PDB file of C-alpha atoms in Angstrom:
ATOM      1  CA  MET G   1       0.083   0.061  -0.141  1.00 80.00           C
ATOM      2  CA  LYS G   2       3.047   2.313   0.807  1.00 81.00           C
ATOM      3  CA  ARG G   3       4.464   1.802  -2.417  1.00 86.00           C
ATOM      4  CA  LEU G   4       1.344   2.597  -4.222  1.00 89.00           C
ATOM      5  CA  ILE G   5       1.109   5.862  -2.308  1.00 90.00           C
ATOM      6  CA  ALA G   6       4.350   6.682  -3.241  1.00 91.00           C
ATOM      7  CA  ILE G   7       3.927   6.159  -7.008  1.00 91.00           C
ATOM      8  CA  LEU G   8       0.904   7.992  -7.184  1.00 93.00           C
ATOM      9  CA  LEU G   9       2.558  10.965  -5.145  1.00 93.00           C
ATOM     10  CA  VAL G  10       5.337  10.606  -7.683  1.00 93.00           C
ATOM     11  CA  GLY G  11       3.036  10.477 -10.731  1.00 93.00           C
ATOM     12  CA  VAL G  12       1.215  13.680  -9.681  1.00 92.00           C
ATOM     13  CA  LEU G  13       4.456  15.684  -8.979  1.00 89.00           C
ATOM     14  CA  GLY G  14       6.035  14.776 -12.219  1.00 86.00           C
ATOM     15  CA  PHE G  15       2.673  15.526 -14.031  1.00 84.00           C
ATOM     16  CA  PHE G  16       2.600  18.923 -12.004  1.00 81.00           C
ATOM     17  CA  ILE G  17       6.120  19.634 -13.106  1.00 78.00           C
ATOM     18  CA  PHE G  18       5.808  18.906 -16.638  1.00 76.00           C
ATOM     19  CA  THR G  19       2.356  20.755 -17.370  1.00 76.00           C
ATOM     20  CA  ASN G  20       3.345  23.677 -15.297  1.00 71.00           C
ATOM     21  CA  LEU G  21       6.835  24.156 -15.149  1.00 69.00           C
ATOM     22  CA  TYR G  22       8.814  22.322 -17.976  1.00 66.00           C
ATOM     23  CA  SER G  23       6.294  21.691 -21.280  1.00 64.00           C
ATOM     24  CA  GLU G  24       6.207  24.200 -24.039  1.00 63.00           C
ATOM     25  CA  GLY G  25       3.808  27.624 -24.083  1.00 58.00           C
ATOM     26  CA  ASN G  26       4.227  30.923 -22.293  1.00 58.00           C
ATOM     27  CA  GLY G  27       4.703  31.449 -18.783  1.00 56.00           C
ATOM     28  CA  LYS G  28       6.771  28.271 -18.011  1.00 64.00           C
ATOM     29  CA  VAL G  29       9.895  28.323 -15.822  1.00 67.00           C
ATOM     30  CA  PHE G  30      12.108  26.124 -17.563  1.00 68.00           C
ATOM     31  CA  PRO G  31      12.780  26.027 -21.354  1.00 69.00           C
ATOM     32  CA  LYS G  32      12.212  22.748 -23.522  1.00 69.00           C
ATOM     33  CA  PHE G  33      14.873  20.124 -23.007  1.00 67.00           C
ATOM     34  CA  GLY G  34      17.998  20.783 -25.354  1.00 69.00           C
ATOM     35  CA  GLU G  35      16.347  24.235 -26.629  1.00 71.00           C
ATOM     36  CA  VAL G  36      17.732  27.424 -24.624  1.00 69.00           C
ATOM     37  CA  LYS G  37      17.568  30.647 -26.426  1.00 71.00           C
ATOM     38  CA  ILE G  38      20.918  32.458 -25.696  1.00 67.00           C
ATOM     39  CA  SER G  39      19.526  36.008 -25.752  1.00 67.00           C
ATOM     40  CA  GLU G  40      17.349  35.180 -22.886  1.00 68.00           C
ATOM     41  CA  ARG G  41      20.269  33.915 -20.819  1.00 70.00           C
ATOM     42  CA  VAL G  42      21.343  35.997 -17.307  1.00 74.00           C
ATOM     43  CA  SER G  43      24.854  35.950 -18.828  1.00 77.00           C
ATOM     44  CA  ASP G  44      23.736  37.766 -21.777  1.00 77.00           C
ATOM     45  CA  LYS G  45      22.281  40.307 -19.791  1.00 79.00           C
ATOM     46  CA  PHE G  46      25.249  40.399 -17.782  1.00 82.00           C
ATOM     47  CA  VAL G  47      27.498  41.174 -20.805  1.00 79.00           C
ATOM     48  CA  LYS G  48      25.137  43.929 -22.299  1.00 80.00           C
ATOM     49  CA  LYS G  49      24.577  45.495 -18.879  1.00 82.00           C
ATOM     50  CA  ASN G  50      20.620  45.140 -19.269  1.00 80.00           C
ATOM     51  CA  VAL G  51      19.459  43.212 -16.518  1.00 82.00           C
ATOM     52  CA  ASN G  52      16.758  45.746 -15.390  1.00 75.00           C
ATOM     53  CA  GLY G  53      15.643  46.215 -18.914  1.00 72.00           C
ATOM     54  CA  ASN G  54      17.754  49.092 -20.475  1.00 65.00           C
ATOM     55  CA  VAL G  55      18.490  47.128 -23.394  1.00 68.00           C
ATOM     56  CA  THR G  56      21.388  49.771 -25.362  1.00 75.00           C
ATOM     57  CA  THR G  57      24.522  49.195 -26.784  1.00 82.00           C
ATOM     58  CA  VAL G  58      27.568  49.189 -24.683  1.00 84.00           C
ATOM     59  CA  GLU G  59      30.758  50.903 -26.317  1.00 87.00           C
ATOM     60  CA  TYR G  60      34.007  51.185 -24.556  1.00 88.00           C
ATOM     61  CA  LYS G  61      35.115  55.032 -23.775  1.00 88.00           C
ATOM     62  CA  VAL G  62      31.844  56.011 -25.015  1.00 89.00           C
ATOM     63  CA  THR G  63      28.927  54.690 -23.050  1.00 88.00           C
ATOM     64  CA  LYS G  64      27.984  56.775 -20.085  1.00 90.00           C
ATOM     65  CA  ASP G  65      25.822  55.960 -16.807  1.00 88.00           C
ATOM     66  CA  ALA G  66      25.057  52.233 -17.920  1.00 88.00           C
ATOM     67  CA  GLU G  67      23.530  49.996 -15.668  1.00 86.00           C
ATOM     68  CA  SER G  68      26.933  48.814 -14.442  1.00 86.00           C
ATOM     69  CA  GLY G  69      30.084  50.823 -15.597  1.00 87.00           C
ATOM     70  CA  SER G  70      32.875  48.479 -14.857  1.00 92.00           C
ATOM     71  CA  ALA G  71      34.442  47.703 -18.184  1.00 91.00           C
ATOM     72  CA  ASN G  72      35.601  44.172 -16.877  1.00 91.00           C
ATOM     73  CA  MET G  73      32.797  41.948 -17.178  1.00 89.00           C
ATOM     74  CA  VAL G  74      33.898  39.844 -14.506  1.00 90.00           C
ATOM     75  CA  THR G  75      33.952  42.456 -11.967  1.00 92.00           C
ATOM     76  CA  SER G  76      30.580  43.778 -13.186  1.00 91.00           C
ATOM     77  CA  ILE G  77      29.261  40.476 -11.927  1.00 90.00           C
ATOM     78  CA  VAL G  78      31.295  39.690  -8.814  1.00 91.00           C
ATOM     79  CA  VAL G  79      31.031  43.166  -7.155  1.00 92.00           C
ATOM     80  CA  ASN G  80      27.938  44.995  -9.037  1.00 91.00           C
ATOM     81  CA  TYR G  81      25.313  42.078  -9.736  1.00 89.00           C
ATOM     82  CA  ARG G  82      26.420  39.640  -7.209  1.00 89.00           C
ATOM     83  CA  SER G  83      28.037  41.928  -4.363  1.00 91.00           C
ATOM     84  CA  PHE G  84      26.186  40.313  -1.573  1.00 90.00           C
ATOM     85  CA  ASP G  85      27.683  36.800  -2.402  1.00 91.00           C
ATOM     86  CA  THR G  86      31.367  38.499  -2.348  1.00 92.00           C
ATOM     87  CA  LEU G  87      30.832  40.125   1.086  1.00 92.00           C
ATOM     88  CA  GLY G  88      29.843  36.350   2.301  1.00 92.00           C
ATOM     89  CA  GLU G  89      33.040  35.384   0.887  1.00 92.00           C
ATOM     90  CA  VAL G  90      34.976  37.887   2.631  1.00 92.00           C
ATOM     91  CA  THR G  91      33.040  36.882   6.054  1.00 91.00           C
ATOM     92  CA  VAL G  92      34.170  33.236   5.378  1.00 92.00           C
ATOM     93  CA  LEU G  93      37.855  34.512   5.185  1.00 92.00           C
ATOM     94  CA  PHE G  94      37.569  36.618   8.271  1.00 90.00           C
ATOM     95  CA  VAL G  95      36.048  33.453  10.280  1.00 91.00           C
ATOM     96  CA  SER G  96      38.885  31.137   9.073  1.00 91.00           C
ATOM     97  CA  ALA G  97      41.157  33.903  10.049  1.00 89.00           C
ATOM     98  CA  LEU G  98      39.581  34.344  13.530  1.00 88.00           C
ATOM     99  CA  GLY G  99      39.854  30.332  14.330  1.00 89.00           C
ATOM    100  CA  VAL G 100      43.555  30.357  13.126  1.00 88.00           C
ATOM    101  CA  GLY G 101      44.392  33.011  15.406  1.00 85.00           C
ATOM    102  CA  LEU G 102      42.497  31.855  18.493  1.00 86.00           C
ATOM    103  CA  LEU G 103      44.274  28.179  17.748  1.00 86.00           C
ATOM    104  CA  LEU G 104      47.799  29.419  17.036  1.00 84.00           C
ATOM    105  CA  SER G 105      48.353  33.017  17.690  1.00 74.00           C
ATOM    106  CA  GLY G 106      51.662  33.272  19.904  1.00 77.00           C
ATOM    107  CA  LYS G 107      53.722  36.451  21.612  1.00 77.00           C
ATOM    108  CA  SER G 108      57.213  35.692  20.102  1.00 81.00           C
ATOM    109  CA  ARG G 109      58.274  35.020  16.654  1.00 82.00           C
ATOM    110  CA  MET G 110      59.549  31.853  15.307  1.00 83.00           C
ATOM    111  CA  LYS G 111      62.659  31.497  14.674  1.00 82.00           C
ATOM    112  CA  PHE G 112      64.092  29.481  11.533  1.00 83.00           C
ATOM    113  CA  LYS G 113      66.718  26.868  11.942  1.00 83.00           C
ATOM    114  CA  THR G 114      68.801  28.235   9.463  1.00 84.00           C
ATOM    115  CA  PRO G 115      68.824  32.256   9.435  1.00 85.00           C
ATOM    116  CA  PRO G 116      68.404  33.856   6.183  1.00 87.00           C
ATOM    117  CA  ASN G 117      71.257  35.104   4.481  1.00 89.00           C
ATOM    118  CA  PHE G 118      72.379  38.837   3.098  1.00 89.00           C
ATOM    119  CA  ILE G 119      71.621  38.021  -0.495  1.00 91.00           C
ATOM    120  CA  LEU G 120      67.933  37.027   0.576  1.00 91.00           C
ATOM    121  CA  LYS G 121      67.311  40.127   2.236  1.00 90.00           C
ATOM    122  CA  ALA G 122      68.536  42.305  -0.289  1.00 91.00           C
ATOM    123  CA  ALA G 123      66.354  40.391  -3.102  1.00 93.00           C
ATOM    124  CA  VAL G 124      63.528  40.457  -0.940  1.00 93.00           C
ATOM    125  CA  ARG G 125      63.535  44.133  -0.252  1.00 90.00           C
ATOM    126  CA  VAL G 126      63.688  44.778  -4.168  1.00 91.00           C
ATOM    127  CA  VAL G 127      61.104  41.941  -5.060  1.00 94.00           C
ATOM    128  CA  ALA G 128      58.608  42.681  -2.354  1.00 93.00           C
ATOM    129  CA  GLY G 129      58.456  46.484  -3.334  1.00 93.00           C
ATOM    130  CA  ILE G 130      57.343  45.740  -6.862  1.00 94.00           C
ATOM    131  CA  ILE G 131      54.727  42.944  -5.520  1.00 95.00           C
ATOM    132  CA  LEU G 132      53.006  45.666  -3.163  1.00 94.00           C
ATOM    133  CA  ILE G 133      52.686  48.218  -5.477  1.00 94.00           C
ATOM    134  CA  THR G 134      51.594  45.590  -8.131  1.00 94.00           C
ATOM    135  CA  GLY G 135      48.755  44.165  -5.491  1.00 94.00           C
ATOM    136  CA  VAL G 136      47.355  48.164  -5.083  1.00 94.00           C
ATOM    137  CA  TYR G 137      47.370  48.578  -8.563  1.00 94.00           C
ATOM    138  CA  ILE G 138      45.335  45.253  -9.182  1.00 94.00           C
ATOM    139  CA  PHE G 139      42.670  46.337  -6.766  1.00 93.00           C
ATOM    140  CA  ILE G 140      42.553  49.697  -7.704  1.00 93.00           C
ATOM    141  CA  HIS G 141      42.347  49.026 -11.343  1.00 93.00           C
ATOM    142  CA  GLY G 142      39.928  45.764 -10.949  1.00 93.00           C
ATOM    143  CA  HIS G 143      36.952  47.464 -13.081  1.00 93.00           C
ATOM    144  CA  LEU G 144      39.016  48.056 -15.764  1.00 94.00           C
ATOM    145  CA  THR G 145      41.242  45.297 -16.080  1.00 92.00           C
ATOM    146  CA  PRO G 146      41.762  41.742 -15.003  1.00 90.00           C
ATOM    147  CA  GLY G 147      42.023  41.632 -11.314  1.00 87.00           C
ATOM    148  CA  GLY G 148      40.404  42.882  -8.312  1.00 91.00           C
ATOM    149  CA  GLY G 149      40.058  42.949  -4.438  1.00 93.00           C
ATOM    150  CA  PHE G 150      41.077  39.118  -3.745  1.00 94.00           C
ATOM    151  CA  PRO G 151      44.054  38.869  -6.066  1.00 94.00           C
ATOM    152  CA  GLY G 152      45.312  42.450  -5.009  1.00 95.00           C
ATOM    153  CA  GLY G 153      45.186  41.515  -1.290  1.00 95.00           C
ATOM    154  CA  SER G 154      46.635  38.372  -1.758  1.00 95.00           C
ATOM    155  CA  MET G 155      49.440  39.818  -3.289  1.00 95.00           C
ATOM    156  CA  ILE G 156      50.046  42.302  -0.631  1.00 94.00           C
ATOM    157  CA  ALA G 157      49.909  39.255   1.987  1.00 94.00           C
ATOM    158  CA  SER G 158      52.637  37.178  -0.431  1.00 95.00           C
ATOM    159  CA  ALA G 159      54.975  40.430   0.036  1.00 94.00           C
ATOM    160  CA  ILE G 160      54.617  40.248   3.781  1.00 92.00           C
ATOM    161  CA  LEU G 161      55.341  36.463   3.891  1.00 93.00           C
ATOM    162  CA  LEU G 162      58.314  37.100   1.884  1.00 93.00           C
ATOM    163  CA  PHE G 163      59.739  39.784   4.425  1.00 92.00           C
ATOM    164  CA  TYR G 164      59.074  36.876   7.150  1.00 91.00           C
ATOM    165  CA  ILE G 165      61.127  34.353   5.460  1.00 90.00           C
ATOM    166  CA  SER G 166      63.917  36.630   4.495  1.00 91.00           C
ATOM    167  CA  ASP G 167      64.258  38.012   8.167  1.00 88.00           C
ATOM    168  CA  ASP G 168      63.866  36.103  11.042  1.00 84.00           C
ATOM    169  CA  GLU G 169      63.254  39.224  13.351  1.00 83.00           C
ATOM    170  CA  PHE G 170      60.633  40.679  10.947  1.00 85.00           C
ATOM    171  CA  LYS G 171      57.297  40.836  12.817  1.00 82.00           C
ATOM    172  CA  THR G 172      53.895  42.748  11.615  1.00 77.00           C
ATOM    173  CA  LYS G 173      52.339  45.511  13.849  1.00 76.00           C
ATOM    174  CA  VAL G 174      49.208  42.738  14.246  1.00 72.00           C
ATOM    175  CA  LYS G 175      47.268  45.766  16.112  1.00 80.00           C
ATOM    176  CA  ALA G 176      47.302  47.849  13.176  1.00 86.00           C
ATOM    177  CA  PHE G 177      46.459  44.937  10.552  1.00 86.00           C
ATOM    178  CA  LYS G 178      43.627  44.225  12.872  1.00 85.00           C
ATOM    179  CA  PHE G 179      42.438  47.978  12.880  1.00 88.00           C
ATOM    180  CA  LEU G 180      42.673  48.069   9.099  1.00 90.00           C
ATOM    181  CA  GLU G 181      40.887  44.639   8.641  1.00 89.00           C
ATOM    182  CA  GLY G 182      38.078  45.795  10.776  1.00 90.00           C
ATOM    183  CA  THR G 183      37.837  49.205   8.977  1.00 92.00           C
ATOM    184  CA  ALA G 184      37.538  47.957   5.773  1.00 93.00           C
ATOM    185  CA  GLY G 185      34.971  45.305   6.757  1.00 91.00           C
ATOM    186  CA  SER G 186      32.715  47.816   8.301  1.00 92.00           C
ATOM    187  CA  LEU G 187      32.952  50.454   5.439  1.00 94.00           C
ATOM    188  CA  TYR G 188      31.908  47.553   2.879  1.00 93.00           C
ATOM    189  CA  LEU G 189      28.698  47.110   5.076  1.00 91.00           C
ATOM    190  CA  ILE G 190      28.282  50.925   5.269  1.00 93.00           C
ATOM    191  CA  PHE G 191      28.102  51.105   1.651  1.00 93.00           C
ATOM    192  CA  GLY G 192      25.909  48.368   1.452  1.00 92.00           C
ATOM    193  CA  LEU G 193      23.334  50.241   3.882  1.00 93.00           C
ATOM    194  CA  LEU G 194      23.780  53.326   2.031  1.00 93.00           C
ATOM    195  CA  GLY G 195      22.466  51.407  -1.218  1.00 92.00           C
ATOM    196  CA  LEU G 196      19.656  50.093   1.105  1.00 91.00           C
ATOM    197  CA  THR G 197      18.643  53.446   2.197  1.00 92.00           C
ATOM    198  CA  MET G 198      19.372  55.326  -1.477  1.00 92.00           C
ATOM    199  CA  GLY G 199      18.378  52.505  -4.048  1.00 89.00           C
ATOM    200  CA  GLY G 200      16.010  50.173  -1.922  1.00 89.00           C
ATOM    201  CA  TYR G 201      18.598  47.209  -2.303  1.00 87.00           C
ATOM    202  CA  PHE G 202      21.817  46.261   0.010  1.00 91.00           C
ATOM    203  CA  LEU G 203      24.827  47.406  -1.815  1.00 92.00           C
ATOM    204  CA  TYR G 204      22.899  48.931  -4.400  1.00 91.00           C
ATOM    205  CA  ASN G 205      25.432  50.923  -6.740  1.00 92.00           C
ATOM    206  CA  PHE G 206      24.016  54.424  -6.022  1.00 92.00           C
ATOM    207  CA  ILE G 207      27.036  56.631  -7.486  1.00 93.00           C
ATOM    208  CA  PRO G 208      26.851  57.710 -11.028  1.00 92.00           C
ATOM    209  CA  THR G 209      28.804  55.062 -13.084  1.00 91.00           C
ATOM    210  CA  GLY G 210      30.251  57.249 -15.633  1.00 91.00           C
ATOM    211  CA  VAL G 211      31.832  56.542 -18.755  1.00 93.00           C
ATOM    212  CA  VAL G 212      32.604  52.679 -19.214  1.00 92.00           C
ATOM    213  CA  GLY G 213      36.555  52.423 -19.475  1.00 91.00           C
ATOM    214  CA  GLU G 214      37.585  55.259 -17.728  1.00 92.00           C
ATOM    215  CA  LEU G 215      39.459  55.161 -14.189  1.00 91.00           C
ATOM    216  CA  LEU G 216      36.372  57.149 -12.534  1.00 93.00           C
ATOM    217  CA  SER G 217      33.893  54.965 -13.343  1.00 93.00           C
ATOM    218  CA  ALA G 218      31.503  51.887 -12.539  1.00 91.00           C
ATOM    219  CA  GLY G 219      30.138  53.733  -9.157  1.00 93.00           C
ATOM    220  CA  ILE G 220      30.816  52.223  -5.931  1.00 94.00           C
ATOM    221  CA  VAL G 221      32.576  49.089  -7.588  1.00 94.00           C
ATOM    222  CA  PRO G 222      36.428  50.333  -7.395  1.00 94.00           C
ATOM    223  CA  ILE G 223      35.480  51.399  -3.959  1.00 95.00           C
ATOM    224  CA  VAL G 224      34.396  48.083  -2.806  1.00 94.00           C
ATOM    225  CA  TYR G 225      37.202  46.628  -4.333  1.00 94.00           C
ATOM    226  CA  ILE G 226      39.502  48.904  -2.454  1.00 95.00           C
ATOM    227  CA  PHE G 227      38.029  47.752   0.936  1.00 95.00           C
ATOM    228  CA  VAL G 228      38.089  43.761  -0.220  1.00 95.00           C
ATOM    229  CA  GLY G 229      41.859  44.402  -1.120  1.00 95.00           C
ATOM    230  CA  LEU G 230      42.783  45.929   2.237  1.00 94.00           C
ATOM    231  CA  LYS G 231      40.727  43.446   4.034  1.00 94.00           C
ATOM    232  CA  VAL G 232      42.066  40.450   2.157  1.00 94.00           C
ATOM    233  CA  GLY G 233      45.655  41.781   2.546  1.00 94.00           C
ATOM    234  CA  SER G 234      45.701  42.567   6.265  1.00 93.00           C
ATOM    235  CA  GLU G 235      43.554  39.246   6.946  1.00 92.00           C
ATOM    236  CA  LEU G 236      46.132  36.925   5.249  1.00 93.00           C
ATOM    237  CA  SER G 237      49.047  38.719   6.619  1.00 92.00           C
ATOM    238  CA  ASN G 238      47.754  38.199  10.270  1.00 89.00           C
ATOM    239  CA  LEU G 239      47.156  34.501   9.272  1.00 90.00           C
ATOM    240  CA  ILE G 240      50.879  34.421   8.166  1.00 91.00           C
ATOM    241  CA  SER G 241      51.920  36.248  11.334  1.00 89.00           C
ATOM    242  CA  ASP G 242      49.754  33.548  13.226  1.00 88.00           C
ATOM    243  CA  PHE G 243      51.495  30.849  11.513  1.00 88.00           C
ATOM    244  CA  LEU G 244      54.823  31.916  12.440  1.00 87.00           C
ATOM    245  CA  SER G 245      54.476  32.698  15.918  1.00 84.00           C
ATOM    246  CA  GLU G 246      55.024  30.865  19.041  1.00 76.00           C
ATOM    247  CA  GLU G 247      54.141  30.889  22.927  1.00 64.00           C
ATOM    248  CA  GLY G 248      56.706  32.751  24.479  1.00 49.00           C
ATOM    249  CA  LYS G 249      58.818  30.902  27.329  1.00 48.00           C
TER     250      LYS G 249
END
């Protein structure tokens, strides 16, 4: 009897899905199997910056005040259309860093068995400076070229790692990094609330998006990327500091 009832329920559910959600006709949720109109896909709307129905041709260095003013399509999606998702990713990183800090944080710097030599120290001072400048460039320029807050912040942390491995006396000022991390994260949330107040949506892009392709464009997108870059860079630097610390005797 139970099997008969189960078969009937599955049959009713299947009939409902086929007739109301899947089969051909206007108002159906799913397209016919194997037949999808590319022009109706969300990704196409992301490329043409017309998610809200503003169908216009987007031209580099010409189009002004587009729905999303970022010339980098990936940035348009990550920081404009799905910025709330990015905020979640930053939160996951924060929770992970907090857990490592609680488990491994120590007061003294861990000493290497083999002290770094002069060549390593001199080379790192040159290379790390280039990495730091490139990292800052990547998250400031992320709305125009490939890059953004996460890769830019990671490059900053990689420069800090080089300082650690080239000098066994080097130790970051953890309090300063924690202040920077907290400030950047708070400003991200504040901009989200400002968007909610001015546009009715959390993280709504409430600043004019300017001309696509110019440095001062894309509204809050480059501002948010700067916050993300500073937050990721400071959090990963703190992680490195925690991994290379030990309890004092």
